[in-house]
Amino acid sequence: MTTNQTSTSLRILTTEEYDRAYDRLTSAAYRHGSRLGDIAAHDALTETLAAIGVFTPAPDIEPFTCTARFVPNDAEQYEPDMLGVWQQCQDEPGHEGTDHDSGDLSWADDMPGALPPEATA
């Protein structure tokens, strides 16, 4: 799987698509007299896209932990501040089983929005 394909079909933007959307958001805000800070702009874009079922690209993998990642994608199950925010498993690399935990959320490899651990060479 590539970093933009989860275990089920979700719409995950490419980095280029996300960058274009971010640029349009900050440009529109500036035209209307508001200057969004970097964090506020990314949060606003992530929450807005997630509300319509579109998700930001998966972030780079943090080293020294399991490489499994998950994007909370069900608006009925997750609060707005968690919806669309990528999680990475904090367990040891290569841990047993297909269940993962970020410290905030737990998920299985077969859940919608899951990117299973990447194979190691």
PDB file of C-alpha atoms in Angstrom:
ATOM      1  CA  MET A   1       0.000   0.000   0.000  1.00  0.00           C
ATOM      2  CA  THR A   2       1.079   3.567  -0.530  1.00  0.00           C
ATOM      3  CA  THR A   3       0.785   6.155   2.213  1.00  0.00           C
ATOM      4  CA  ASN A   4      -2.482   7.423   0.714  1.00  0.00           C
ATOM      5  CA  GLN A   5      -4.275   4.065   0.674  1.00  0.00           C
ATOM      6  CA  THR A   6      -5.965   2.742   3.774  1.00  0.00           C
ATOM      7  CA  SER A   7      -7.491  -0.658   4.384  1.00  0.00           C
ATOM      8  CA  THR A   8     -10.754   0.666   2.953  1.00  0.00           C
ATOM      9  CA  SER A   9     -11.434   3.346   0.415  1.00  0.00           C
ATOM     10  CA  LEU A  10     -11.188   6.806   1.988  1.00  0.00           C
ATOM     11  CA  ARG A  11     -10.418   9.989   0.118  1.00  0.00           C
ATOM     12  CA  ILE A  12      -6.973  11.086   1.288  1.00  0.00           C
ATOM     13  CA  LEU A  13      -5.475  14.086  -0.419  1.00  0.00           C
ATOM     14  CA  THR A  14      -2.053  14.028  -1.996  1.00  0.00           C
ATOM     15  CA  THR A  15       0.486  16.428  -0.543  1.00  0.00           C
ATOM     16  CA  GLU A  16       0.077  18.659  -3.600  1.00  0.00           C
ATOM     17  CA  GLU A  17      -3.718  18.779  -3.223  1.00  0.00           C
ATOM     18  CA  TYR A  18      -3.417  19.597   0.461  1.00  0.00           C
ATOM     19  CA  ASP A  19      -0.872  22.357  -0.212  1.00  0.00           C
ATOM     20  CA  ARG A  20      -3.180  23.934  -2.816  1.00  0.00           C
ATOM     21  CA  ALA A  21      -6.147  23.818  -0.411  1.00  0.00           C
ATOM     22  CA  TYR A  22      -4.035  25.318   2.393  1.00  0.00           C
ATOM     23  CA  ASP A  23      -2.834  28.131   0.126  1.00  0.00           C
ATOM     24  CA  ARG A  24      -6.423  28.917  -0.962  1.00  0.00           C
ATOM     25  CA  LEU A  25      -7.659  28.916   2.641  1.00  0.00           C
ATOM     26  CA  THR A  26      -4.984  31.299   3.878  1.00  0.00           C
ATOM     27  CA  SER A  27      -5.358  33.537   0.801  1.00  0.00           C
ATOM     28  CA  ALA A  28      -9.128  33.776   1.252  1.00  0.00           C
ATOM     29  CA  ALA A  29      -8.753  34.547   4.963  1.00  0.00           C
ATOM     30  CA  TYR A  30      -6.206  37.257   4.198  1.00  0.00           C
ATOM     31  CA  ARG A  31      -8.491  38.842   1.554  1.00  0.00           C
ATOM     32  CA  HIS A  32     -11.169  39.138   4.226  1.00  0.00           C
ATOM     33  CA  GLY A  33      -8.880  40.783   6.750  1.00  0.00           C
ATOM     34  CA  SER A  34      -7.929  37.747   8.803  1.00  0.00           C
ATOM     35  CA  ARG A  35      -4.447  36.398   9.029  1.00  0.00           C
ATOM     36  CA  LEU A  36      -4.587  32.788  10.166  1.00  0.00           C
ATOM     37  CA  GLY A  37      -1.578  31.474  12.017  1.00  0.00           C
ATOM     38  CA  ASP A  38      -0.004  28.280  10.720  1.00  0.00           C
ATOM     39  CA  ILE A  39      -1.503  26.042  13.409  1.00  0.00           C
ATOM     40  CA  ALA A  40      -4.984  27.586  13.143  1.00  0.00           C
ATOM     41  CA  ALA A  41      -4.953  27.285   9.348  1.00  0.00           C
ATOM     42  CA  HIS A  42      -3.931  23.620   9.426  1.00  0.00           C
ATOM     43  CA  ASP A  43      -6.516  22.840  12.135  1.00  0.00           C
ATOM     44  CA  ALA A  44      -9.291  24.639  10.241  1.00  0.00           C
ATOM     45  CA  LEU A  45      -8.441  22.854   6.998  1.00  0.00           C
ATOM     46  CA  THR A  46      -8.142  19.420   8.649  1.00  0.00           C
ATOM     47  CA  GLU A  47     -11.495  19.762  10.457  1.00  0.00           C
ATOM     48  CA  THR A  48     -13.285  21.195   7.424  1.00  0.00           C
ATOM     49  CA  LEU A  49     -12.063  18.481   5.083  1.00  0.00           C
ATOM     50  CA  ALA A  50     -12.786  15.708   7.589  1.00  0.00           C
ATOM     51  CA  ALA A  51     -16.347  16.966   8.004  1.00  0.00           C
ATOM     52  CA  ILE A  52     -16.968  16.108   4.342  1.00  0.00           C
ATOM     53  CA  GLY A  53     -15.013  12.840   4.380  1.00  0.00           C
ATOM     54  CA  VAL A  54     -11.745  14.050   2.870  1.00  0.00           C
ATOM     55  CA  PHE A  55      -8.530  13.615   4.829  1.00  0.00           C
ATOM     56  CA  THR A  56      -5.086  15.170   4.893  1.00  0.00           C
ATOM     57  CA  PRO A  57      -2.069  13.169   3.725  1.00  0.00           C
ATOM     58  CA  ALA A  58      -0.559  10.803   6.283  1.00  0.00           C
ATOM     59  CA  PRO A  59       2.347  12.441   8.080  1.00  0.00           C
ATOM     60  CA  ASP A  60       5.872  11.078   8.001  1.00  0.00           C
ATOM     61  CA  ILE A  61       6.449   8.134  10.287  1.00  0.00           C
ATOM     62  CA  GLU A  62       7.909   8.871  13.697  1.00  0.00           C
ATOM     63  CA  PRO A  63      11.008   6.744  14.303  1.00  0.00           C
ATOM     64  CA  PHE A  64      11.462   4.048  16.954  1.00  0.00           C
ATOM     65  CA  THR A  65       7.783   3.063  17.201  1.00  0.00           C
ATOM     66  CA  CYS A  66       5.387   0.879  15.251  1.00  0.00           C
ATOM     67  CA  THR A  67       4.748   2.378  11.814  1.00  0.00           C
ATOM     68  CA  ALA A  68       0.975   1.712  11.841  1.00  0.00           C
ATOM     69  CA  ARG A  69      -1.095   4.879  11.422  1.00  0.00           C
ATOM     70  CA  PHE A  70      -4.791   5.656  11.615  1.00  0.00           C
ATOM     71  CA  VAL A  71      -7.001   8.589  10.658  1.00  0.00           C
ATOM     72  CA  PRO A  72     -10.215   8.874  12.712  1.00  0.00           C
ATOM     73  CA  ASN A  73     -12.812   9.234   9.965  1.00  0.00           C
ATOM     74  CA  ASP A  74     -16.300   8.760  11.421  1.00  0.00           C
ATOM     75  CA  ALA A  75     -17.899  12.063  12.452  1.00  0.00           C
ATOM     76  CA  GLU A  76     -20.415  10.202  14.617  1.00  0.00           C
ATOM     77  CA  GLN A  77     -17.689   8.423  16.562  1.00  0.00           C
ATOM     78  CA  TYR A  78     -14.969  11.073  16.939  1.00  0.00           C
ATOM     79  CA  GLU A  79     -15.077  14.623  18.275  1.00  0.00           C
ATOM     80  CA  PRO A  80     -14.110  17.437  15.842  1.00  0.00           C
ATOM     81  CA  ASP A  81     -10.689  17.917  17.442  1.00  0.00           C
ATOM     82  CA  MET A  82      -9.837  14.230  16.800  1.00  0.00           C
ATOM     83  CA  LEU A  83     -11.652  13.713  13.473  1.00  0.00           C
ATOM     84  CA  GLY A  84      -9.121  13.654  10.638  1.00  0.00           C
ATOM     85  CA  VAL A  85      -6.064  13.929  12.918  1.00  0.00           C
ATOM     86  CA  TRP A  86      -3.601  11.154  12.075  1.00  0.00           C
ATOM     87  CA  GLN A  87      -2.438   8.854  14.872  1.00  0.00           C
ATOM     88  CA  GLN A  88       0.641   6.611  14.966  1.00  0.00           C
ATOM     89  CA  CYS A  89       0.988   3.504  17.098  1.00  0.00           C
ATOM     90  CA  GLN A  90       3.319   4.095  20.038  1.00  0.00           C
ATOM     91  CA  ASP A  91       4.092   0.408  20.598  1.00  0.00           C
ATOM     92  CA  GLU A  92       7.435  -1.179  19.796  1.00  0.00           C
ATOM     93  CA  PRO A  93       8.238  -1.702  16.101  1.00  0.00           C
ATOM     94  CA  GLY A  94       7.164  -5.171  14.979  1.00  0.00           C
ATOM     95  CA  HIS A  95       4.956  -5.809  18.022  1.00  0.00           C
ATOM     96  CA  GLU A  96       2.681  -8.855  18.024  1.00  0.00           C
ATOM     97  CA  GLY A  97      -0.849  -8.679  16.668  1.00  0.00           C
ATOM     98  CA  THR A  98      -2.811  -6.281  14.499  1.00  0.00           C
ATOM     99  CA  ASP A  99      -4.090  -3.951  17.230  1.00  0.00           C
ATOM    100  CA  HIS A 100      -2.459  -0.564  17.726  1.00  0.00           C
ATOM    101  CA  ASP A 101      -2.548   2.286  20.253  1.00  0.00           C
ATOM    102  CA  SER A 102      -1.472   5.912  19.899  1.00  0.00           C
ATOM    103  CA  GLY A 103      -2.067   6.804  23.523  1.00  0.00           C
ATOM    104  CA  ASP A 104      -5.246   8.632  22.465  1.00  0.00           C
ATOM    105  CA  LEU A 105      -6.923   5.973  20.305  1.00  0.00           C
ATOM    106  CA  SER A 106      -6.792   2.247  19.668  1.00  0.00           C
ATOM    107  CA  TRP A 107      -7.471   0.596  16.289  1.00  0.00           C
ATOM    108  CA  ALA A 108      -6.970  -2.580  14.271  1.00  0.00           C
ATOM    109  CA  ASP A 109      -5.283  -2.942  10.889  1.00  0.00           C
ATOM    110  CA  ASP A 110      -8.595  -3.753   9.182  1.00  0.00           C
ATOM    111  CA  MET A 111     -10.472  -0.642  10.355  1.00  0.00           C
ATOM    112  CA  PRO A 112     -11.413   2.072   7.844  1.00  0.00           C
ATOM    113  CA  GLY A 113      -8.661   4.681   7.988  1.00  0.00           C
ATOM    114  CA  ALA A 114      -5.915   2.292   9.083  1.00  0.00           C
ATOM    115  CA  LEU A 115      -2.509   2.130   7.447  1.00  0.00           C
ATOM    116  CA  PRO A 116      -0.988  -1.166   8.636  1.00  0.00           C
ATOM    117  CA  PRO A 117       2.672  -1.228   9.648  1.00  0.00           C
ATOM    118  CA  GLU A 118       5.104  -0.924   6.798  1.00  0.00           C
ATOM    119  CA  ALA A 119       7.194  -3.988   6.048  1.00  0.00           C
ATOM    120  CA  THR A 120      10.760  -3.719   7.264  1.00  0.00           C
ATOM    121  CA  ALA A 121      13.655  -4.923   5.181  1.00  0.00           C
TER     122      ALA A 121
END
